[in-house]
C-alpha cells in the first residue's frame, strides 16, 4: 500500500505534467485532491530526522552551520518536490518563481509569509493573463500550455508589485498557493522555533528542457514608490517596487538526505 507522500508525489506528477490534453476540469479536480492530501502531511510521513527540528535557540552560524537545510524528494522535467527546514529566527529571502505554480505546506512549526504579485501593466512588458489574485492556479498559465518564455519584464531591475497582507502559517493550516500571476514572490521567516515545509513547484528552477531556456531564482528588496516615497494603493492593496539584488549574504543552505518512502516517476523519457 502506498504511503501518503508517495500518493502526494504521484498525484503532483499527474497534476502538473505539461500536457495540452489535460483539461481545466481535470486539472482542478487533481489540484483539489492534492491540496486535501497535503493537509494531512506530517514530518513523520517524510521521515525527517528529529535532530533537524530541535530548537537550539536563535540561529548561530558558528554552532548551527547553515540557516536553512534543503532536502530534495523528487524532480523531473515538470516539477520538483522538496523540503526546506528553517532554524529559529532565519528566513528565505524575498525571491520569485518565474512562470511557476506552487504549493507550500508547513509540516512543523510556524512561518510568516510575505507575498507579492507582479503588476505587469506597470512593468516594461505586460504578460498575458489577469493581474489579480486567483484562488486557483490556472493551468493555461503554465509554460507547457502557453509555450511562452519568461516575460521580458522579469529581466528588468525594478518591478512594480502588489504587496499582500502577511500570513502566519502553522502545520494545522492548508497549503499556500502561488501561480504565475499571483503570490509569485515571497519571503518566509521561521517564528518561535525551527520550521519545516514541503514545496511543490512546477516547472522546476534550472534549465527548462521543454522550452529551452534557464529559469533562474531571483532575489529582491522592497523599495518605496520612486514618485511618492511610499506605498501606493492598487485595487485596494498597497503597491511597492521590488529591486533585484544578489543572493543575500545571510542566506545559504546545507543539504539533508531524504530517507522517506521512495518516489518513482511515472513519466516518459525514463524520468
Tab-separated table of C-alpha atoms in Angstrom:
chain	number	residue	atom	x	y	z
A	1	UNK	CA	0.000	0.000	0.000
A	2	UNK	CA	1.400	3.388	-0.993
A	3	UNK	CA	2.336	5.869	1.739
A	4	UNK	CA	0.888	9.369	1.990
A	5	UNK	CA	3.955	11.070	0.474
A	6	UNK	CA	4.003	8.541	-2.370
A	7	UNK	CA	0.350	9.313	-3.119
A	8	UNK	CA	1.076	13.049	-2.945
A	9	UNK	CA	4.017	12.720	-5.316
A	10	UNK	CA	2.111	10.541	-7.779
A	11	UNK	CA	-0.801	12.989	-7.854
A	12	UNK	CA	1.523	16.011	-8.152
A	13	UNK	CA	3.266	14.415	-11.137
A	14	UNK	CA	-0.118	13.780	-12.746
A	15	UNK	CA	-1.463	17.259	-11.922
A	16	UNK	CA	1.489	19.330	-13.103
A	17	UNK	CA	2.561	17.412	-16.178
A	18	UNK	CA	2.682	19.849	-19.079
A	19	UNK	CA	0.184	18.050	-21.241
A	20	UNK	CA	-2.017	20.170	-23.560
A	21	UNK	CA	-4.623	17.393	-23.402
A	22	UNK	CA	-5.137	17.947	-19.654
A	23	UNK	CA	-8.453	19.792	-19.408
A	24	UNK	CA	-9.049	22.599	-16.887
A	25	UNK	CA	-11.735	20.443	-15.257
A	26	UNK	CA	-9.352	17.532	-14.752
A	27	UNK	CA	-6.610	19.863	-13.573
A	28	UNK	CA	-8.882	21.411	-10.929
A	29	UNK	CA	-10.042	18.006	-9.697
A	30	UNK	CA	-6.461	16.769	-9.365
A	31	UNK	CA	-5.341	20.019	-7.772
A	32	UNK	CA	-8.106	19.972	-5.159
A	33	UNK	CA	-7.340	16.352	-4.292
A	34	UNK	CA	-3.651	17.207	-3.965
A	35	UNK	CA	-4.452	20.019	-1.514
A	36	UNK	CA	-6.572	17.601	0.533
A	37	UNK	CA	-3.713	15.098	0.750
A	38	UNK	CA	-1.185	17.782	1.673
A	39	UNK	CA	-3.362	18.856	4.601
A	40	UNK	CA	-2.596	15.515	6.292
A	41	UNK	CA	1.186	15.603	5.822
A	42	UNK	CA	3.487	15.428	8.883
A	43	UNK	CA	7.283	15.214	9.425
A	44	UNK	CA	6.948	11.507	10.184
A	45	UNK	CA	5.482	10.915	6.695
A	46	UNK	CA	8.705	12.392	5.290
A	47	UNK	CA	10.981	10.609	7.790
A	48	UNK	CA	12.618	13.914	8.702
A	49	UNK	CA	15.410	13.361	11.203
A	50	UNK	CA	14.060	14.757	14.524
A	51	UNK	CA	17.506	16.248	15.197
A	52	UNK	CA	16.887	18.688	12.323
A	53	UNK	CA	13.816	20.045	14.118
A	54	UNK	CA	15.361	20.531	17.579
A	55	UNK	CA	15.168	24.113	18.830
A	56	UNK	CA	18.688	25.196	19.800
A	57	UNK	CA	17.792	28.831	20.284
A	58	UNK	CA	18.310	31.694	17.916
A	59	UNK	CA	20.441	30.757	14.919
A	60	UNK	CA	24.191	30.930	15.463
A	61	UNK	CA	26.285	30.077	12.374
A	62	UNK	CA	29.277	29.066	14.497
A	63	UNK	CA	27.156	26.453	16.235
A	64	UNK	CA	24.442	25.606	13.719
A	65	UNK	CA	26.111	25.733	10.295
A	66	UNK	CA	23.681	26.820	7.574
A	67	UNK	CA	20.497	28.700	8.489
A	68	UNK	CA	18.434	26.564	6.083
A	69	UNK	CA	18.513	22.863	5.270
A	70	UNK	CA	17.319	21.663	1.857
A	71	UNK	CA	16.030	18.135	1.187
A	72	UNK	CA	15.150	17.090	-2.365
A	73	UNK	CA	12.489	14.423	-2.645
A	74	UNK	CA	11.780	14.274	-6.378
A	75	UNK	CA	12.376	16.173	-9.604
A	76	UNK	CA	11.541	15.663	-13.258
A	77	UNK	CA	11.100	17.915	-16.299
A	78	UNK	CA	7.822	19.312	-14.991
A	79	UNK	CA	8.065	19.641	-11.225
A	80	UNK	CA	10.198	19.442	-8.129
A	81	UNK	CA	9.214	18.272	-4.642
A	82	UNK	CA	11.460	19.288	-1.772
A	83	UNK	CA	11.581	20.261	1.899
A	84	UNK	CA	13.064	23.376	3.492
A	85	UNK	CA	13.933	23.418	7.194
A	86	UNK	CA	14.468	26.864	8.702
A	87	UNK	CA	16.237	27.232	12.027
A	88	UNK	CA	14.857	29.626	14.640
A	89	UNK	CA	14.858	33.256	13.542
A	90	UNK	CA	16.018	32.769	9.935
A	91	UNK	CA	14.421	33.453	6.573
A	92	UNK	CA	14.190	32.501	2.963
A	93	UNK	CA	14.863	35.905	1.362
A	94	UNK	CA	12.350	37.535	-0.960
A	95	UNK	CA	12.514	35.559	-4.223
A	96	UNK	CA	10.438	34.808	-7.307
A	97	UNK	CA	9.139	31.732	-9.126
A	98	UNK	CA	9.211	32.674	-12.839
A	99	UNK	CA	6.130	31.320	-14.638
A	100	UNK	CA	5.721	28.683	-11.929
A	101	UNK	CA	2.825	27.246	-9.967
A	102	UNK	CA	3.445	26.056	-6.448
A	103	UNK	CA	2.113	24.645	-3.195
A	104	UNK	CA	3.791	25.229	0.172
A	105	UNK	CA	2.710	23.050	3.107
A	106	UNK	CA	4.098	23.715	6.582
A	107	UNK	CA	4.665	20.393	8.351
A	108	UNK	CA	6.428	21.620	11.503
A	109	UNK	CA	6.492	24.869	13.447
A	110	UNK	CA	5.240	28.226	12.261
A	111	UNK	CA	6.259	30.603	9.475
A	112	UNK	CA	5.470	34.146	8.471
A	113	UNK	CA	4.975	34.617	4.721
A	114	UNK	CA	5.058	37.982	2.994
A	115	UNK	CA	3.791	37.530	-0.567
A	116	UNK	CA	3.741	39.817	-3.593
A	117	UNK	CA	2.192	39.680	-7.059
A	118	UNK	CA	3.746	41.402	-10.056
A	119	UNK	CA	1.752	44.231	-11.641
A	120	UNK	CA	2.504	43.575	-15.342
A	121	UNK	CA	0.865	46.662	-16.795
A	122	UNK	CA	3.179	48.835	-14.694
A	123	UNK	CA	6.306	46.989	-15.807
A	124	UNK	CA	8.212	47.185	-19.072
A	125	UNK	CA	6.186	44.493	-20.843
A	126	UNK	CA	2.755	43.237	-19.836
A	127	UNK	CA	2.414	39.459	-19.687
A	128	UNK	CA	-0.695	37.572	-20.713
A	129	UNK	CA	-3.229	36.806	-18.022
A	130	UNK	CA	-5.017	38.581	-15.223
A	131	UNK	CA	-3.013	40.662	-12.751
A	132	UNK	CA	-5.471	39.845	-9.979
A	133	UNK	CA	-5.183	37.142	-7.365
A	134	UNK	CA	-6.958	33.946	-8.436
A	135	UNK	CA	-7.803	31.365	-5.783
A	136	UNK	CA	-6.617	28.520	-8.001
A	137	UNK	CA	-3.663	28.446	-10.408
A	138	UNK	CA	-4.848	28.389	-13.999
A	139	UNK	CA	-3.340	25.502	-15.992
A	140	UNK	CA	-3.336	27.702	-19.079
A	141	UNK	CA	-0.719	29.884	-17.356
A	142	UNK	CA	1.740	27.006	-17.273
A	143	UNK	CA	4.519	27.263	-19.884
A	144	UNK	CA	3.660	23.816	-21.225
A	145	UNK	CA	0.289	25.166	-22.321
A	146	UNK	CA	1.264	28.665	-23.427
A	147	UNK	CA	4.715	27.742	-24.753
A	148	UNK	CA	5.742	31.178	-23.502
A	149	UNK	CA	9.204	32.130	-22.345
A	150	UNK	CA	9.790	34.095	-19.170
A	151	UNK	CA	8.218	37.549	-19.754
A	152	UNK	CA	10.664	40.227	-20.809
A	153	UNK	CA	9.725	42.448	-17.882
A	154	UNK	CA	11.216	39.890	-15.481
A	155	UNK	CA	14.649	40.757	-16.889
A	156	UNK	CA	14.428	44.346	-15.662
A	157	UNK	CA	15.928	45.518	-12.362
A	158	UNK	CA	12.941	47.286	-10.758
A	159	UNK	CA	9.442	45.808	-10.865
A	160	UNK	CA	6.054	47.023	-9.617
A	161	UNK	CA	4.215	44.593	-7.361
A	162	UNK	CA	1.157	44.324	-5.159
A	163	UNK	CA	2.057	43.651	-1.519
A	164	UNK	CA	-0.345	41.245	0.169
A	165	UNK	CA	-1.081	41.011	3.904
A	166	UNK	CA	1.471	38.971	5.847
A	167	UNK	CA	0.280	35.468	6.723
A	168	UNK	CA	1.235	33.400	9.752
A	169	UNK	CA	1.023	29.722	8.801
A	170	UNK	CA	1.212	26.635	11.023
A	171	UNK	CA	1.205	22.919	10.319
A	172	UNK	CA	-2.540	22.776	11.020
A	173	UNK	CA	-3.373	25.035	8.062
A	174	UNK	CA	-3.856	24.213	4.365
A	175	UNK	CA	-1.106	24.555	1.784
A	176	UNK	CA	-0.340	28.047	0.491
A	177	UNK	CA	-0.679	28.580	-3.274
A	178	UNK	CA	1.242	30.554	-5.864
A	179	UNK	CA	0.835	30.895	-9.615
A	180	UNK	CA	2.497	32.867	-12.436
A	181	UNK	CA	0.077	35.737	-11.873
A	182	UNK	CA	-0.492	35.649	-8.107
A	183	UNK	CA	1.647	35.427	-4.969
A	184	UNK	CA	4.605	34.624	-7.204
A	185	UNK	CA	7.166	36.212	-4.886
A	186	UNK	CA	7.520	35.667	-1.162
A	187	UNK	CA	9.778	35.958	1.851
A	188	UNK	CA	9.455	33.317	4.571
A	189	UNK	CA	10.535	33.640	8.228
A	190	UNK	CA	10.522	30.975	10.931
A	191	UNK	CA	8.658	32.040	14.085
A	192	UNK	CA	9.290	30.918	17.681
A	193	UNK	CA	11.488	27.989	16.702
A	194	UNK	CA	12.503	25.815	13.751
A	195	UNK	CA	10.026	25.325	10.920
A	196	UNK	CA	9.795	22.886	8.034
A	197	UNK	CA	7.678	22.987	4.900
A	198	UNK	CA	7.185	20.913	1.770
A	199	UNK	CA	7.417	22.716	-1.590
A	200	UNK	CA	5.870	21.514	-4.852
A	201	UNK	CA	6.933	23.756	-7.744
A	202	UNK	CA	6.149	23.450	-11.438
A	203	UNK	CA	8.120	23.811	-13.619
A	204	UNK	CA	11.380	23.468	-11.654
A	205	UNK	CA	14.149	26.036	-11.479
A	206	UNK	CA	17.118	25.450	-13.777
A	207	UNK	CA	17.238	24.517	-17.433
A	208	UNK	CA	13.787	24.028	-18.911
A	209	UNK	CA	14.462	21.311	-21.451
A	210	UNK	CA	10.954	21.554	-22.871
A	211	UNK	CA	11.193	25.286	-23.619
A	212	UNK	CA	14.944	25.646	-23.990
A	213	UNK	CA	15.793	28.403	-21.503
A	214	UNK	CA	17.096	28.847	-17.963
A	215	UNK	CA	14.591	29.513	-15.176
A	216	UNK	CA	16.562	31.355	-12.505
A	217	UNK	CA	15.593	32.184	-8.942
A	218	UNK	CA	15.904	35.957	-8.485
A	219	UNK	CA	16.147	37.819	-5.180
A	220	UNK	CA	14.603	41.206	-4.417
A	221	UNK	CA	14.489	44.048	-1.946
A	222	UNK	CA	11.348	46.105	-1.422
A	223	UNK	CA	11.657	49.813	-2.125
A	224	UNK	CA	9.017	52.512	-1.950
A	225	UNK	CA	7.463	54.242	-4.928
A	226	UNK	CA	10.113	56.397	-6.613
A	227	UNK	CA	7.496	59.116	-7.177
A	228	UNK	CA	5.986	59.327	-3.686
A	229	UNK	CA	8.465	57.551	-1.436
A	230	UNK	CA	5.631	55.469	-0.009
A	231	UNK	CA	3.297	52.620	-0.829
A	232	UNK	CA	0.591	53.356	-3.405
A	233	UNK	CA	-2.831	51.755	-3.428
A	234	UNK	CA	-3.740	49.457	-6.362
A	235	UNK	CA	-7.144	47.768	-6.265
A	236	UNK	CA	-7.304	48.186	-2.506
A	237	UNK	CA	-3.859	46.704	-1.848
A	238	UNK	CA	-0.543	48.503	-1.387
A	239	UNK	CA	1.787	48.653	-4.391
A	240	UNK	CA	5.548	48.751	-3.993
A	241	UNK	CA	8.614	48.420	-6.163
A	242	UNK	CA	10.953	45.455	-5.941
A	243	UNK	CA	14.621	45.908	-6.768
A	244	UNK	CA	16.590	42.883	-7.898
A	245	UNK	CA	19.615	42.096	-5.713
A	246	UNK	CA	22.351	39.496	-5.413
A	247	UNK	CA	21.749	36.470	-3.195
A	248	UNK	CA	21.655	37.894	0.364
A	249	UNK	CA	24.756	37.101	2.410
A	250	UNK	CA	22.702	35.836	5.370
A	251	UNK	CA	21.148	33.040	3.305
A	252	UNK	CA	22.757	29.743	2.413
A	253	UNK	CA	21.713	26.089	2.611
A	254	UNK	CA	23.138	22.754	3.564
A	255	UNK	CA	21.527	19.513	2.436
A	256	UNK	CA	19.939	16.570	4.199
A	257	UNK	CA	19.206	13.205	2.657
A	258	UNK	CA	15.601	12.250	2.068
A	259	UNK	CA	15.035	8.950	3.900
A	260	UNK	CA	11.300	8.611	3.401
A	261	UNK	CA	9.381	6.224	1.123
A	262	UNK	CA	10.924	6.123	-2.375
A	263	UNK	CA	9.305	8.254	-5.060
A	264	UNK	CA	9.211	6.876	-8.578
A	265	UNK	CA	8.309	8.975	-11.589
A	266	UNK	CA	5.557	7.999	-13.950
A	267	UNK	CA	6.968	9.996	-16.826
A	268	UNK	CA	8.205	9.449	-20.297
A	269	UNK	CA	11.920	9.656	-21.127
A	270	UNK	CA	12.724	7.418	-18.188
A	271	UNK	CA	12.018	10.161	-15.636
